[in-house]
Amino acid sequence: IPKYDDLKPLFQEILGHDYTQKEYNAQFTVRIPELLAKIERVRSIFREKVADTPPVLMRVLDEQENRLLDFQKRFGDAITPDQLT
């Protein structure tokens, strides 16, 4: 995730736009329920439509899901970039 302090001057210099912390948080907040739903959609597609799905794919999806569930317990449904530092 790019740092706010790096993006703020770029927005001003290139776009002439005052980039706020609120905009930054809106763009880079990790939204856990949406990511968990996406993982389930991908898992479902590969289970139902791809007969020769490599087991490693399901393992990676499970690992990602577990990490997200851990973050959700610690931080809630939305994690702002400053919570990840």
mmCIF file of N, CA and C in Angstrom:
data_model
loop_
_atom_site.group_PDB
_atom_site.id
_atom_site.type_symbol
_atom_site.label_atom_id
_atom_site.label_comp_id
_atom_site.label_asym_id
_atom_site.label_seq_id
_atom_site.Cartn_x
_atom_site.Cartn_y
_atom_site.Cartn_z
ATOM 1 N N ILE A 1 0.864 -1.178 0.000
ATOM 2 C CA ILE A 1 0.000 0.000 0.000
ATOM 3 C C ILE A 1 0.905 1.234 0.000
ATOM 4 N N PRO A 2 0.680 2.138 -0.916
ATOM 5 C CA PRO A 2 1.501 3.355 -0.912
ATOM 6 C C PRO A 2 1.230 4.188 0.344
ATOM 7 N N LYS A 3 2.213 4.905 0.769
ATOM 8 C CA LYS A 3 2.070 5.739 1.961
ATOM 9 C C LYS A 3 1.395 7.066 1.600
ATOM 10 N N TYR A 4 0.559 7.520 2.512
ATOM 11 C CA TYR A 4 -0.152 8.787 2.313
ATOM 12 C C TYR A 4 0.832 9.928 2.059
ATOM 13 N N ASP A 5 1.901 9.973 2.847
ATOM 14 C CA ASP A 5 2.880 11.062 2.716
ATOM 15 C C ASP A 5 3.576 11.060 1.353
ATOM 16 N N ASP A 6 3.593 9.925 0.682
ATOM 17 C CA ASP A 6 4.160 9.856 -0.663
ATOM 18 C C ASP A 6 3.142 10.290 -1.719
ATOM 19 N N LEU A 7 1.870 9.960 -1.493
ATOM 20 C CA LEU A 7 0.839 10.275 -2.475
ATOM 21 C C LEU A 7 0.394 11.737 -2.439
ATOM 22 N N LYS A 8 0.334 12.305 -1.254
ATOM 23 C CA LYS A 8 -0.182 13.672 -1.101
ATOM 24 C C LYS A 8 0.529 14.670 -2.019
ATOM 25 N N PRO A 9 1.855 14.732 -2.018
ATOM 26 C CA PRO A 9 2.511 15.694 -2.909
ATOM 27 C C PRO A 9 2.338 15.359 -4.395
ATOM 28 N N LEU A 10 2.247 14.069 -4.722
ATOM 29 C CA LEU A 10 2.039 13.688 -6.119
ATOM 30 C C LEU A 10 0.688 14.176 -6.629
ATOM 31 N N PHE A 11 -0.340 14.025 -5.830
ATOM 32 C CA PHE A 11 -1.661 14.507 -6.230
ATOM 33 C C PHE A 11 -1.636 16.008 -6.463
ATOM 34 N N GLN A 12 -0.953 16.723 -5.580
ATOM 35 C CA GLN A 12 -0.895 18.177 -5.722
ATOM 36 C C GLN A 12 -0.087 18.568 -6.959
ATOM 37 N N GLU A 13 1.063 17.955 -7.123
ATOM 38 C CA GLU A 13 1.961 18.302 -8.222
ATOM 39 C C GLU A 13 1.398 17.915 -9.591
ATOM 40 N N ILE A 14 0.873 16.711 -9.701
ATOM 41 C CA ILE A 14 0.456 16.201 -10.999
ATOM 42 C C ILE A 14 -1.000 16.548 -11.331
ATOM 43 N N LEU A 15 -1.865 16.456 -10.323
ATOM 44 C CA LEU A 15 -3.288 16.677 -10.573
ATOM 45 C C LEU A 15 -3.806 18.026 -10.075
ATOM 46 N N GLY A 16 -2.986 18.722 -9.289
ATOM 47 C CA GLY A 16 -3.451 19.973 -8.699
ATOM 48 C C GLY A 16 -4.577 19.748 -7.708
ATOM 49 N N HIS A 17 -4.564 18.604 -7.056
ATOM 50 C CA HIS A 17 -5.640 18.207 -6.147
ATOM 51 C C HIS A 17 -5.080 18.032 -4.744
ATOM 52 N N ASP A 18 -5.756 18.600 -3.754
ATOM 53 C CA ASP A 18 -5.366 18.417 -2.360
ATOM 54 C C ASP A 18 -5.904 17.069 -1.884
ATOM 55 N N TYR A 19 -5.052 16.094 -1.823
ATOM 56 C CA TYR A 19 -5.411 14.722 -1.453
ATOM 57 C C TYR A 19 -5.508 14.620 0.056
ATOM 58 N N THR A 20 -6.694 14.267 0.552
ATOM 59 C CA THR A 20 -6.909 14.242 1.996
ATOM 60 C C THR A 20 -6.690 12.851 2.583
ATOM 61 N N GLN A 21 -6.478 12.834 3.866
ATOM 62 C CA GLN A 21 -6.346 11.570 4.592
ATOM 63 C C GLN A 21 -7.643 10.763 4.453
ATOM 64 N N LYS A 22 -8.767 11.441 4.455
ATOM 65 C CA LYS A 22 -10.057 10.762 4.307
ATOM 66 C C LYS A 22 -10.148 10.046 2.952
ATOM 67 N N GLU A 23 -9.704 10.699 1.881
ATOM 68 C CA GLU A 23 -9.699 10.075 0.553
ATOM 69 C C GLU A 23 -8.774 8.860 0.534
ATOM 70 N N TYR A 24 -7.607 9.034 1.124
ATOM 71 C CA TYR A 24 -6.628 7.953 1.195
ATOM 72 C C TYR A 24 -7.213 6.737 1.914
ATOM 73 N N ASN A 25 -7.817 6.980 3.069
ATOM 74 C CA ASN A 25 -8.407 5.872 3.829
ATOM 75 C C ASN A 25 -9.528 5.199 3.054
ATOM 76 N N ALA A 26 -10.341 5.981 2.360
ATOM 77 C CA ALA A 26 -11.434 5.403 1.571
ATOM 78 C C ALA A 26 -10.885 4.508 0.460
ATOM 79 N N GLN A 27 -9.793 4.893 -0.136
ATOM 80 C CA GLN A 27 -9.232 4.135 -1.251
ATOM 81 C C GLN A 27 -8.441 2.909 -0.817
ATOM 82 N N PHE A 28 -7.814 2.966 0.336
ATOM 83 C CA PHE A 28 -6.901 1.891 0.717
ATOM 84 C C PHE A 28 -7.319 1.097 1.953
ATOM 85 N N THR A 29 -8.516 1.333 2.462
ATOM 86 C CA THR A 29 -9.003 0.517 3.573
ATOM 87 C C THR A 29 -9.257 -0.899 3.078
ATOM 88 N N VAL A 30 -8.830 -1.857 3.866
ATOM 89 C CA VAL A 30 -9.059 -3.264 3.553
ATOM 90 C C VAL A 30 -10.445 -3.619 4.098
ATOM 91 N N ARG A 31 -11.329 -4.010 3.205
ATOM 92 C CA ARG A 31 -12.705 -4.347 3.576
ATOM 93 C C ARG A 31 -12.846 -5.873 3.620
ATOM 94 N N ILE A 32 -12.766 -6.391 4.816
ATOM 95 C CA ILE A 32 -12.662 -7.833 5.004
ATOM 96 C C ILE A 32 -13.891 -8.606 4.512
ATOM 97 N N PRO A 33 -15.119 -8.203 4.829
ATOM 98 C CA PRO A 33 -16.261 -8.999 4.333
ATOM 99 C C PRO A 33 -16.276 -9.130 2.812
ATOM 100 N N GLU A 34 -15.911 -8.069 2.113
ATOM 101 C CA GLU A 34 -15.889 -8.123 0.650
ATOM 102 C C GLU A 34 -14.815 -9.082 0.146
ATOM 103 N N LEU A 35 -13.665 -9.075 0.783
ATOM 104 C CA LEU A 35 -12.587 -9.981 0.384
ATOM 105 C C LEU A 35 -12.940 -11.442 0.691
ATOM 106 N N LEU A 36 -13.573 -11.671 1.836
ATOM 107 C CA LEU A 36 -14.005 -13.031 2.166
ATOM 108 C C LEU A 36 -15.040 -13.538 1.158
ATOM 109 N N ALA A 37 -15.938 -12.668 0.746
ATOM 110 C CA ALA A 37 -16.940 -13.046 -0.265
ATOM 111 C C ALA A 37 -16.274 -13.352 -1.600
ATOM 112 N N LYS A 38 -15.267 -12.575 -1.942
ATOM 113 C CA LYS A 38 -14.554 -12.812 -3.204
ATOM 114 C C LYS A 38 -13.837 -14.168 -3.166
ATOM 115 N N ILE A 39 -13.214 -14.479 -2.062
ATOM 116 C CA ILE A 39 -12.546 -15.772 -1.925
ATOM 117 C C ILE A 39 -13.553 -16.898 -2.105
ATOM 118 N N GLU A 40 -14.724 -16.758 -1.510
ATOM 119 C CA GLU A 40 -15.741 -17.803 -1.638
ATOM 120 C C GLU A 40 -16.234 -17.930 -3.079
ATOM 121 N N ARG A 41 -16.374 -16.810 -3.782
ATOM 122 C CA ARG A 41 -16.781 -16.880 -5.196
ATOM 123 C C ARG A 41 -15.737 -17.608 -6.027
ATOM 124 N N VAL A 42 -14.476 -17.292 -5.814
ATOM 125 C CA VAL A 42 -13.391 -17.944 -6.562
ATOM 126 C C VAL A 42 -13.361 -19.433 -6.237
ATOM 127 N N ARG A 43 -13.470 -19.751 -4.964
ATOM 128 C CA ARG A 43 -13.467 -21.148 -4.537
ATOM 129 C C ARG A 43 -14.615 -21.912 -5.207
ATOM 130 N N SER A 44 -15.784 -21.311 -5.215
ATOM 131 C CA SER A 44 -16.964 -21.940 -5.810
ATOM 132 C C SER A 44 -16.795 -22.162 -7.314
ATOM 133 N N ILE A 45 -16.285 -21.176 -8.011
ATOM 134 C CA ILE A 45 -16.065 -21.306 -9.456
ATOM 135 C C ILE A 45 -15.121 -22.462 -9.755
ATOM 136 N N PHE A 46 -14.028 -22.525 -9.017
ATOM 137 C CA PHE A 46 -13.062 -23.588 -9.296
ATOM 138 C C PHE A 46 -13.580 -24.960 -8.885
ATOM 139 N N ARG A 47 -14.370 -25.041 -7.807
ATOM 140 C CA ARG A 47 -14.951 -26.321 -7.411
ATOM 141 C C ARG A 47 -15.939 -26.826 -8.460
ATOM 142 N N GLU A 48 -16.763 -25.913 -8.975
ATOM 143 C CA GLU A 48 -17.863 -26.308 -9.848
ATOM 144 C C GLU A 48 -17.490 -26.388 -11.332
ATOM 145 N N LYS A 49 -16.507 -25.612 -11.766
ATOM 146 C CA LYS A 49 -16.278 -25.500 -13.207
ATOM 147 C C LYS A 49 -14.904 -25.935 -13.688
ATOM 148 N N VAL A 50 -13.991 -26.173 -12.771
ATOM 149 C CA VAL A 50 -12.634 -26.544 -13.192
ATOM 150 C C VAL A 50 -12.278 -27.872 -12.523
ATOM 151 N N ALA A 51 -12.452 -28.923 -13.272
ATOM 152 C CA ALA A 51 -12.275 -30.276 -12.717
ATOM 153 C C ALA A 51 -10.846 -30.549 -12.254
ATOM 154 N N ASP A 52 -9.880 -29.970 -12.931
ATOM 155 C CA ASP A 52 -8.484 -30.270 -12.594
ATOM 156 C C ASP A 52 -7.807 -29.125 -11.827
ATOM 157 N N THR A 53 -8.571 -28.471 -10.971
ATOM 158 C CA THR A 53 -8.002 -27.391 -10.156
ATOM 159 C C THR A 53 -6.894 -27.948 -9.275
ATOM 160 N N PRO A 54 -5.736 -27.344 -9.315
ATOM 161 C CA PRO A 54 -4.640 -27.827 -8.462
ATOM 162 C C PRO A 54 -4.984 -27.619 -6.976
ATOM 163 N N PRO A 55 -4.724 -28.589 -6.148
ATOM 164 C CA PRO A 55 -5.014 -28.468 -4.717
ATOM 165 C C PRO A 55 -4.357 -27.245 -4.071
ATOM 166 N N VAL A 56 -3.218 -26.833 -4.617
ATOM 167 C CA VAL A 56 -2.526 -25.682 -4.035
ATOM 168 C C VAL A 56 -3.393 -24.417 -4.084
ATOM 169 N N LEU A 57 -4.240 -24.294 -5.096
ATOM 170 C CA LEU A 57 -5.100 -23.117 -5.180
ATOM 171 C C LEU A 57 -6.048 -23.066 -3.987
ATOM 172 N N MET A 58 -6.689 -24.166 -3.680
ATOM 173 C CA MET A 58 -7.612 -24.207 -2.547
ATOM 174 C C MET A 58 -6.873 -23.967 -1.229
ATOM 175 N N ARG A 59 -5.670 -24.490 -1.140
ATOM 176 C CA ARG A 59 -4.869 -24.284 0.069
ATOM 177 C C ARG A 59 -4.531 -22.805 0.240
ATOM 178 N N VAL A 60 -4.144 -22.155 -0.835
ATOM 179 C CA VAL A 60 -3.816 -20.729 -0.774
ATOM 180 C C VAL A 60 -5.056 -19.913 -0.409
ATOM 181 N N LEU A 61 -6.198 -20.247 -1.000
ATOM 182 C CA LEU A 61 -7.436 -19.541 -0.661
ATOM 183 C C LEU A 61 -7.786 -19.735 0.815
ATOM 184 N N ASP A 62 -7.613 -20.943 1.319
ATOM 185 C CA ASP A 62 -7.857 -21.208 2.740
ATOM 186 C C ASP A 62 -6.923 -20.387 3.623
ATOM 187 N N GLU A 63 -5.661 -20.311 3.234
ATOM 188 C CA GLU A 63 -4.692 -19.529 4.012
ATOM 189 C C GLU A 63 -5.061 -18.048 4.019
ATOM 190 N N GLN A 64 -5.448 -17.529 2.860
ATOM 191 C CA GLN A 64 -5.860 -16.125 2.782
ATOM 192 C C GLN A 64 -7.094 -15.878 3.653
ATOM 193 N N GLU A 65 -8.046 -16.784 3.557
ATOM 194 C CA GLU A 65 -9.261 -16.644 4.358
ATOM 195 C C GLU A 65 -8.930 -16.630 5.853
ATOM 196 N N ASN A 66 -8.056 -17.525 6.278
ATOM 197 C CA ASN A 66 -7.666 -17.583 7.693
ATOM 198 C C ASN A 66 -6.991 -16.300 8.148
ATOM 199 N N ARG A 67 -6.114 -15.751 7.316
ATOM 200 C CA ARG A 67 -5.457 -14.485 7.674
ATOM 201 C C ARG A 67 -6.479 -13.363 7.795
ATOM 202 N N LEU A 68 -7.415 -13.310 6.846
ATOM 203 C CA LEU A 68 -8.442 -12.268 6.894
ATOM 204 C C LEU A 68 -9.331 -12.418 8.130
ATOM 205 N N LEU A 69 -9.686 -13.643 8.478
ATOM 206 C CA LEU A 69 -10.500 -13.863 9.672
ATOM 207 C C LEU A 69 -9.754 -13.449 10.934
ATOM 208 N N ASP A 70 -8.459 -13.695 10.959
ATOM 209 C CA ASP A 70 -7.636 -13.256 12.092
ATOM 210 C C ASP A 70 -7.625 -11.726 12.184
ATOM 211 N N PHE A 71 -7.410 -11.066 11.054
ATOM 212 C CA PHE A 71 -7.439 -9.600 11.043
ATOM 213 C C PHE A 71 -8.811 -9.078 11.455
ATOM 214 N N GLN A 72 -9.864 -9.751 11.012
ATOM 215 C CA GLN A 72 -11.217 -9.313 11.343
ATOM 216 C C GLN A 72 -11.445 -9.379 12.855
ATOM 217 N N LYS A 73 -10.956 -10.424 13.504
ATOM 218 C CA LYS A 73 -11.070 -10.539 14.966
ATOM 219 C C LYS A 73 -10.313 -9.422 15.669
ATOM 220 N N ARG A 74 -9.156 -9.071 15.119
ATOM 221 C CA ARG A 74 -8.309 -8.066 15.757
ATOM 222 C C ARG A 74 -8.751 -6.637 15.480
ATOM 223 N N PHE A 75 -9.237 -6.361 14.251
ATOM 224 C CA PHE A 75 -9.485 -4.982 13.844
ATOM 225 C C PHE A 75 -10.935 -4.676 13.466
ATOM 226 N N GLY A 76 -11.747 -5.691 13.243
ATOM 227 C CA GLY A 76 -13.103 -5.456 12.770
ATOM 228 C C GLY A 76 -13.188 -5.651 11.264
ATOM 229 N N ASP A 77 -14.297 -5.194 10.692
ATOM 230 C CA ASP A 77 -14.565 -5.437 9.274
ATOM 231 C C ASP A 77 -13.754 -4.565 8.319
ATOM 232 N N ALA A 78 -13.252 -3.445 8.792
ATOM 233 C CA ALA A 78 -12.494 -2.533 7.923
ATOM 234 C C ALA A 78 -11.190 -2.155 8.621
ATOM 235 N N ILE A 79 -10.108 -2.255 7.865
ATOM 236 C CA ILE A 79 -8.786 -1.925 8.407
ATOM 237 C C ILE A 79 -8.213 -0.767 7.603
ATOM 238 N N THR A 80 -7.994 0.349 8.266
ATOM 239 C CA THR A 80 -7.409 1.499 7.589
ATOM 240 C C THR A 80 -5.902 1.290 7.462
ATOM 241 N N PRO A 81 -5.267 1.945 6.491
ATOM 242 C CA PRO A 81 -3.830 1.748 6.290
ATOM 243 C C PRO A 81 -2.991 2.004 7.543
ATOM 244 N N ASP A 82 -3.369 2.994 8.355
ATOM 245 C CA ASP A 82 -2.556 3.286 9.538
ATOM 246 C C ASP A 82 -2.639 2.175 10.573
ATOM 247 N N GLN A 83 -3.674 1.325 10.520
ATOM 248 C CA GLN A 83 -3.762 0.186 11.425
ATOM 249 C C GLN A 83 -2.801 -0.935 11.013
ATOM 250 N N LEU A 84 -2.353 -0.908 9.777
ATOM 251 C CA LEU A 84 -1.477 -1.966 9.285
ATOM 252 C C LEU A 84 0.001 -1.667 9.487
ATOM 253 N N THR A 85 0.320 -0.487 9.941
ATOM 254 C CA THR A 85 1.738 -0.141 10.115
ATOM 255 C C THR A 85 2.240 -0.523 11.480
#
